[in-house]
């Protein structure tokens, strides 16, 4: 995941949580808002201590970023969004995680329309 595509500032996270919309399934929660200065989009990943120790949290963050990196061309533009990892996602493999994440992004309306 390129550095310019990441959300890192607390103010950005707070703005999205406060003003954004959300959608969830059992493995992920996604909060999003439109942002015109976001080139294609910007992503933030959150994994709380509830899902495991630092090794588990960092692994989940890396997997989420990798899934989004592979789907960059399919995700709508001018978005800021945050993906929150839930505990049931920890036991899943990469394919199941990808399927679940694509499901939550499609239901939230963050995927480009096929033409």
mmCIF file with all atom_site columns, C-alpha atoms in Angstrom:
data_model
loop_
_atom_site.group_PDB
_atom_site.id
_atom_site.type_symbol
_atom_site.label_atom_id
_atom_site.label_alt_id
_atom_site.label_comp_id
_atom_site.label_asym_id
_atom_site.label_entity_id
_atom_site.label_seq_id
_atom_site.pdbx_PDB_ins_code
_atom_site.Cartn_x
_atom_site.Cartn_y
_atom_site.Cartn_z
_atom_site.occupancy
_atom_site.B_iso_or_equiv
_atom_site.pdbx_formal_charge
_atom_site.auth_seq_id
_atom_site.auth_comp_id
_atom_site.auth_asym_id
_atom_site.auth_atom_id
_atom_site.pdbx_PDB_model_num
ATOM 1   C CA . UNK A 1 1   ? 0.000   0.000   0.000   1.00 0.00 ? 1   UNK A CA 1
ATOM 2   C CA . UNK A 1 2   ? 1.504   3.302   -1.057  1.00 0.00 ? 2   UNK A CA 1
ATOM 3   C CA . UNK A 1 3   ? 2.115   5.848   1.671   1.00 0.00 ? 3   UNK A CA 1
ATOM 4   C CA . UNK A 1 4   ? -0.045  8.506   -0.019  1.00 0.00 ? 4   UNK A CA 1
ATOM 5   C CA . UNK A 1 5   ? -3.031  6.134   0.093   1.00 0.00 ? 5   UNK A CA 1
ATOM 6   C CA . UNK A 1 6   ? -2.947  5.759   3.883   1.00 0.00 ? 6   UNK A CA 1
ATOM 7   C CA . UNK A 1 7   ? -4.764  7.685   6.586   1.00 0.00 ? 7   UNK A CA 1
ATOM 8   C CA . UNK A 1 8   ? -2.492  8.318   9.550   1.00 0.00 ? 8   UNK A CA 1
ATOM 9   C CA . UNK A 1 9   ? -3.700  11.454  11.344  1.00 0.00 ? 9   UNK A CA 1
ATOM 10  C CA . UNK A 1 10  ? -6.015  11.275  14.330  1.00 0.00 ? 10  UNK A CA 1
ATOM 11  C CA . UNK A 1 11  ? -8.051  14.206  12.953  1.00 0.00 ? 11  UNK A CA 1
ATOM 12  C CA . UNK A 1 12  ? -8.810  12.255  9.764   1.00 0.00 ? 12  UNK A CA 1
ATOM 13  C CA . UNK A 1 13  ? -9.949  9.207   11.719  1.00 0.00 ? 13  UNK A CA 1
ATOM 14  C CA . UNK A 1 14  ? -12.106 11.369  14.012  1.00 0.00 ? 14  UNK A CA 1
ATOM 15  C CA . UNK A 1 15  ? -13.678 13.200  11.055  1.00 0.00 ? 15  UNK A CA 1
ATOM 16  C CA . UNK A 1 16  ? -14.602 9.958   9.331   1.00 0.00 ? 16  UNK A CA 1
ATOM 17  C CA . UNK A 1 17  ? -16.028 8.389   12.495  1.00 0.00 ? 17  UNK A CA 1
ATOM 18  C CA . UNK A 1 18  ? -18.004 11.547  13.270  1.00 0.00 ? 18  UNK A CA 1
ATOM 19  C CA . UNK A 1 19  ? -19.315 12.491  9.804   1.00 0.00 ? 19  UNK A CA 1
ATOM 20  C CA . UNK A 1 20  ? -19.039 9.270   7.826   1.00 0.00 ? 20  UNK A CA 1
ATOM 21  C CA . UNK A 1 21  ? -21.408 6.449   7.063   1.00 0.00 ? 21  UNK A CA 1
ATOM 22  C CA . UNK A 1 22  ? -20.824 2.862   8.093   1.00 0.00 ? 22  UNK A CA 1
ATOM 23  C CA . UNK A 1 23  ? -21.618 -0.683  7.129   1.00 0.00 ? 23  UNK A CA 1
ATOM 24  C CA . UNK A 1 24  ? -20.592 -3.954  8.771   1.00 0.00 ? 24  UNK A CA 1
ATOM 25  C CA . UNK A 1 25  ? -20.577 -7.702  8.495   1.00 0.00 ? 25  UNK A CA 1
ATOM 26  C CA . UNK A 1 26  ? -19.293 -10.200 11.046  1.00 0.00 ? 26  UNK A CA 1
ATOM 27  C CA . UNK A 1 27  ? -15.609 -9.746  10.125  1.00 0.00 ? 27  UNK A CA 1
ATOM 28  C CA . UNK A 1 28  ? -15.280 -6.055  9.216   1.00 0.00 ? 28  UNK A CA 1
ATOM 29  C CA . UNK A 1 29  ? -16.781 -2.617  9.783   1.00 0.00 ? 29  UNK A CA 1
ATOM 30  C CA . UNK A 1 30  ? -16.206 0.092   7.194   1.00 0.00 ? 30  UNK A CA 1
ATOM 31  C CA . UNK A 1 31  ? -16.657 3.829   7.805   1.00 0.00 ? 31  UNK A CA 1
ATOM 32  C CA . UNK A 1 32  ? -16.375 6.129   4.815   1.00 0.00 ? 32  UNK A CA 1
ATOM 33  C CA . UNK A 1 33  ? -16.813 9.689   3.645   1.00 0.00 ? 33  UNK A CA 1
ATOM 34  C CA . UNK A 1 34  ? -16.259 11.525  0.367   1.00 0.00 ? 34  UNK A CA 1
ATOM 35  C CA . UNK A 1 35  ? -13.022 13.501  0.201   1.00 0.00 ? 35  UNK A CA 1
ATOM 36  C CA . UNK A 1 36  ? -12.100 15.455  -2.921  1.00 0.00 ? 36  UNK A CA 1
ATOM 37  C CA . UNK A 1 37  ? -8.385  15.716  -2.123  1.00 0.00 ? 37  UNK A CA 1
ATOM 38  C CA . UNK A 1 38  ? -8.029  11.929  -1.894  1.00 0.00 ? 38  UNK A CA 1
ATOM 39  C CA . UNK A 1 39  ? -6.364  10.946  -5.188  1.00 0.00 ? 39  UNK A CA 1
ATOM 40  C CA . UNK A 1 40  ? -7.985  7.598   -5.835  1.00 0.00 ? 40  UNK A CA 1
ATOM 41  C CA . UNK A 1 41  ? -8.825  6.950   -2.147  1.00 0.00 ? 41  UNK A CA 1
ATOM 42  C CA . UNK A 1 42  ? -7.223  6.855   1.286   1.00 0.00 ? 42  UNK A CA 1
ATOM 43  C CA . UNK A 1 43  ? -7.415  3.915   3.667   1.00 0.00 ? 43  UNK A CA 1
ATOM 44  C CA . UNK A 1 44  ? -7.075  3.562   7.416   1.00 0.00 ? 44  UNK A CA 1
ATOM 45  C CA . UNK A 1 45  ? -7.075  0.210   9.193   1.00 0.00 ? 45  UNK A CA 1
ATOM 46  C CA . UNK A 1 46  ? -7.994  -0.281  12.833  1.00 0.00 ? 46  UNK A CA 1
ATOM 47  C CA . UNK A 1 47  ? -7.500  -3.473  14.842  1.00 0.00 ? 47  UNK A CA 1
ATOM 48  C CA . UNK A 1 48  ? -8.241  -3.242  18.550  1.00 0.00 ? 48  UNK A CA 1
ATOM 49  C CA . UNK A 1 49  ? -6.553  -5.144  21.347  1.00 0.00 ? 49  UNK A CA 1
ATOM 50  C CA . UNK A 1 50  ? -9.684  -7.277  21.621  1.00 0.00 ? 50  UNK A CA 1
ATOM 51  C CA . UNK A 1 51  ? -8.654  -9.308  18.571  1.00 0.00 ? 51  UNK A CA 1
ATOM 52  C CA . UNK A 1 52  ? -5.277  -10.384 19.927  1.00 0.00 ? 52  UNK A CA 1
ATOM 53  C CA . UNK A 1 53  ? -1.740  -9.399  20.724  1.00 0.00 ? 53  UNK A CA 1
ATOM 54  C CA . UNK A 1 54  ? 0.433   -7.086  18.615  1.00 0.00 ? 54  UNK A CA 1
ATOM 55  C CA . UNK A 1 55  ? 1.517   -9.888  16.284  1.00 0.00 ? 55  UNK A CA 1
ATOM 56  C CA . UNK A 1 56  ? -2.100  -10.767 15.437  1.00 0.00 ? 56  UNK A CA 1
ATOM 57  C CA . UNK A 1 57  ? -3.175  -7.124  15.064  1.00 0.00 ? 57  UNK A CA 1
ATOM 58  C CA . UNK A 1 58  ? -0.284  -6.252  12.756  1.00 0.00 ? 58  UNK A CA 1
ATOM 59  C CA . UNK A 1 59  ? -0.841  -9.368  10.653  1.00 0.00 ? 59  UNK A CA 1
ATOM 60  C CA . UNK A 1 60  ? -4.514  -8.479  10.208  1.00 0.00 ? 60  UNK A CA 1
ATOM 61  C CA . UNK A 1 61  ? -3.606  -4.906  9.235   1.00 0.00 ? 61  UNK A CA 1
ATOM 62  C CA . UNK A 1 62  ? -1.099  -6.178  6.674   1.00 0.00 ? 62  UNK A CA 1
ATOM 63  C CA . UNK A 1 63  ? -3.636  -8.621  5.202   1.00 0.00 ? 63  UNK A CA 1
ATOM 64  C CA . UNK A 1 64  ? -6.302  -5.912  4.918   1.00 0.00 ? 64  UNK A CA 1
ATOM 65  C CA . UNK A 1 65  ? -3.882  -3.530  3.189   1.00 0.00 ? 65  UNK A CA 1
ATOM 66  C CA . UNK A 1 66  ? -2.802  -6.286  0.799   1.00 0.00 ? 66  UNK A CA 1
ATOM 67  C CA . UNK A 1 67  ? -6.407  -7.106  -0.118  1.00 0.00 ? 67  UNK A CA 1
ATOM 68  C CA . UNK A 1 68  ? -7.145  -3.429  -0.770  1.00 0.00 ? 68  UNK A CA 1
ATOM 69  C CA . UNK A 1 69  ? -3.937  -3.085  -2.801  1.00 0.00 ? 69  UNK A CA 1
ATOM 70  C CA . UNK A 1 70  ? -5.095  -5.866  -5.128  1.00 0.00 ? 70  UNK A CA 1
ATOM 71  C CA . UNK A 1 71  ? -8.517  -4.218  -5.499  1.00 0.00 ? 71  UNK A CA 1
ATOM 72  C CA . UNK A 1 72  ? -7.286  -0.637  -6.019  1.00 0.00 ? 72  UNK A CA 1
ATOM 73  C CA . UNK A 1 73  ? -8.667  -0.361  -9.548  1.00 0.00 ? 73  UNK A CA 1
ATOM 74  C CA . UNK A 1 74  ? -12.124 -1.570  -8.427  1.00 0.00 ? 74  UNK A CA 1
ATOM 75  C CA . UNK A 1 75  ? -12.592 0.789   -5.458  1.00 0.00 ? 75  UNK A CA 1
ATOM 76  C CA . UNK A 1 76  ? -14.444 4.058   -6.068  1.00 0.00 ? 76  UNK A CA 1
ATOM 77  C CA . UNK A 1 77  ? -12.439 7.276   -6.150  1.00 0.00 ? 77  UNK A CA 1
ATOM 78  C CA . UNK A 1 78  ? -12.348 10.327  -3.876  1.00 0.00 ? 78  UNK A CA 1
ATOM 79  C CA . UNK A 1 79  ? -13.035 8.356   -0.715  1.00 0.00 ? 79  UNK A CA 1
ATOM 80  C CA . UNK A 1 80  ? -11.566 8.227   2.728   1.00 0.00 ? 80  UNK A CA 1
ATOM 81  C CA . UNK A 1 81  ? -12.440 4.988   4.468   1.00 0.00 ? 81  UNK A CA 1
ATOM 82  C CA . UNK A 1 82  ? -11.520 3.075   7.592   1.00 0.00 ? 82  UNK A CA 1
ATOM 83  C CA . UNK A 1 83  ? -11.741 -0.680  7.914   1.00 0.00 ? 83  UNK A CA 1
ATOM 84  C CA . UNK A 1 84  ? -12.114 -2.031  11.437  1.00 0.00 ? 84  UNK A CA 1
ATOM 85  C CA . UNK A 1 85  ? -11.155 -5.672  11.917  1.00 0.00 ? 85  UNK A CA 1
ATOM 86  C CA . UNK A 1 86  ? -13.443 -7.734  14.150  1.00 0.00 ? 86  UNK A CA 1
ATOM 87  C CA . UNK A 1 87  ? -12.449 -10.828 16.124  1.00 0.00 ? 87  UNK A CA 1
ATOM 88  C CA . UNK A 1 88  ? -14.088 -13.445 13.815  1.00 0.00 ? 88  UNK A CA 1
ATOM 89  C CA . UNK A 1 89  ? -11.735 -12.338 11.006  1.00 0.00 ? 89  UNK A CA 1
ATOM 90  C CA . UNK A 1 90  ? -8.666  -13.577 12.880  1.00 0.00 ? 90  UNK A CA 1
ATOM 91  C CA . UNK A 1 91  ? -9.226  -17.264 12.158  1.00 0.00 ? 91  UNK A CA 1
ATOM 92  C CA . UNK A 1 92  ? -9.907  -16.879 8.438   1.00 0.00 ? 92  UNK A CA 1
ATOM 93  C CA . UNK A 1 93  ? -7.541  -17.436 5.534   1.00 0.00 ? 93  UNK A CA 1
ATOM 94  C CA . UNK A 1 94  ? -6.686  -14.860 2.891   1.00 0.00 ? 94  UNK A CA 1
ATOM 95  C CA . UNK A 1 95  ? -9.387  -15.954 0.411   1.00 0.00 ? 95  UNK A CA 1
ATOM 96  C CA . UNK A 1 96  ? -12.149 -15.838 3.037   1.00 0.00 ? 96  UNK A CA 1
ATOM 97  C CA . UNK A 1 97  ? -10.944 -12.434 4.247   1.00 0.00 ? 97  UNK A CA 1
ATOM 98  C CA . UNK A 1 98  ? -10.929 -11.107 0.692   1.00 0.00 ? 98  UNK A CA 1
ATOM 99  C CA . UNK A 1 99  ? -14.433 -12.407 0.032   1.00 0.00 ? 99  UNK A CA 1
ATOM 100 C CA . UNK A 1 100 ? -15.736 -10.888 3.271   1.00 0.00 ? 100 UNK A CA 1
ATOM 101 C CA . UNK A 1 101 ? -14.060 -7.534  2.643   1.00 0.00 ? 101 UNK A CA 1
ATOM 102 C CA . UNK A 1 102 ? -15.352 -7.324  -0.938  1.00 0.00 ? 102 UNK A CA 1
ATOM 103 C CA . UNK A 1 103 ? -18.819 -8.116  0.406   1.00 0.00 ? 103 UNK A CA 1
ATOM 104 C CA . UNK A 1 104 ? -18.736 -5.273  2.936   1.00 0.00 ? 104 UNK A CA 1
ATOM 105 C CA . UNK A 1 105 ? -17.300 -2.806  0.392   1.00 0.00 ? 105 UNK A CA 1
ATOM 106 C CA . UNK A 1 106 ? -19.946 -3.712  -2.216  1.00 0.00 ? 106 UNK A CA 1
ATOM 107 C CA . UNK A 1 107 ? -22.775 -3.420  0.305   1.00 0.00 ? 107 UNK A CA 1
ATOM 108 C CA . UNK A 1 108 ? -21.424 -0.037  1.388   1.00 0.00 ? 108 UNK A CA 1
ATOM 109 C CA . UNK A 1 109 ? -21.378 1.115   -2.270  1.00 0.00 ? 109 UNK A CA 1
ATOM 110 C CA . UNK A 1 110 ? -17.628 1.709   -2.380  1.00 0.00 ? 110 UNK A CA 1
ATOM 111 C CA . UNK A 1 111 ? -16.883 -0.434  -5.424  1.00 0.00 ? 111 UNK A CA 1
ATOM 112 C CA . UNK A 1 112 ? -16.916 0.961   -8.966  1.00 0.00 ? 112 UNK A CA 1
ATOM 113 C CA . UNK A 1 113 ? -19.832 -0.047  -11.141 1.00 0.00 ? 113 UNK A CA 1
ATOM 114 C CA . UNK A 1 114 ? -18.993 -2.558  -13.875 1.00 0.00 ? 114 UNK A CA 1
ATOM 115 C CA . UNK A 1 115 ? -19.599 -1.119  -17.321 1.00 0.00 ? 115 UNK A CA 1
#
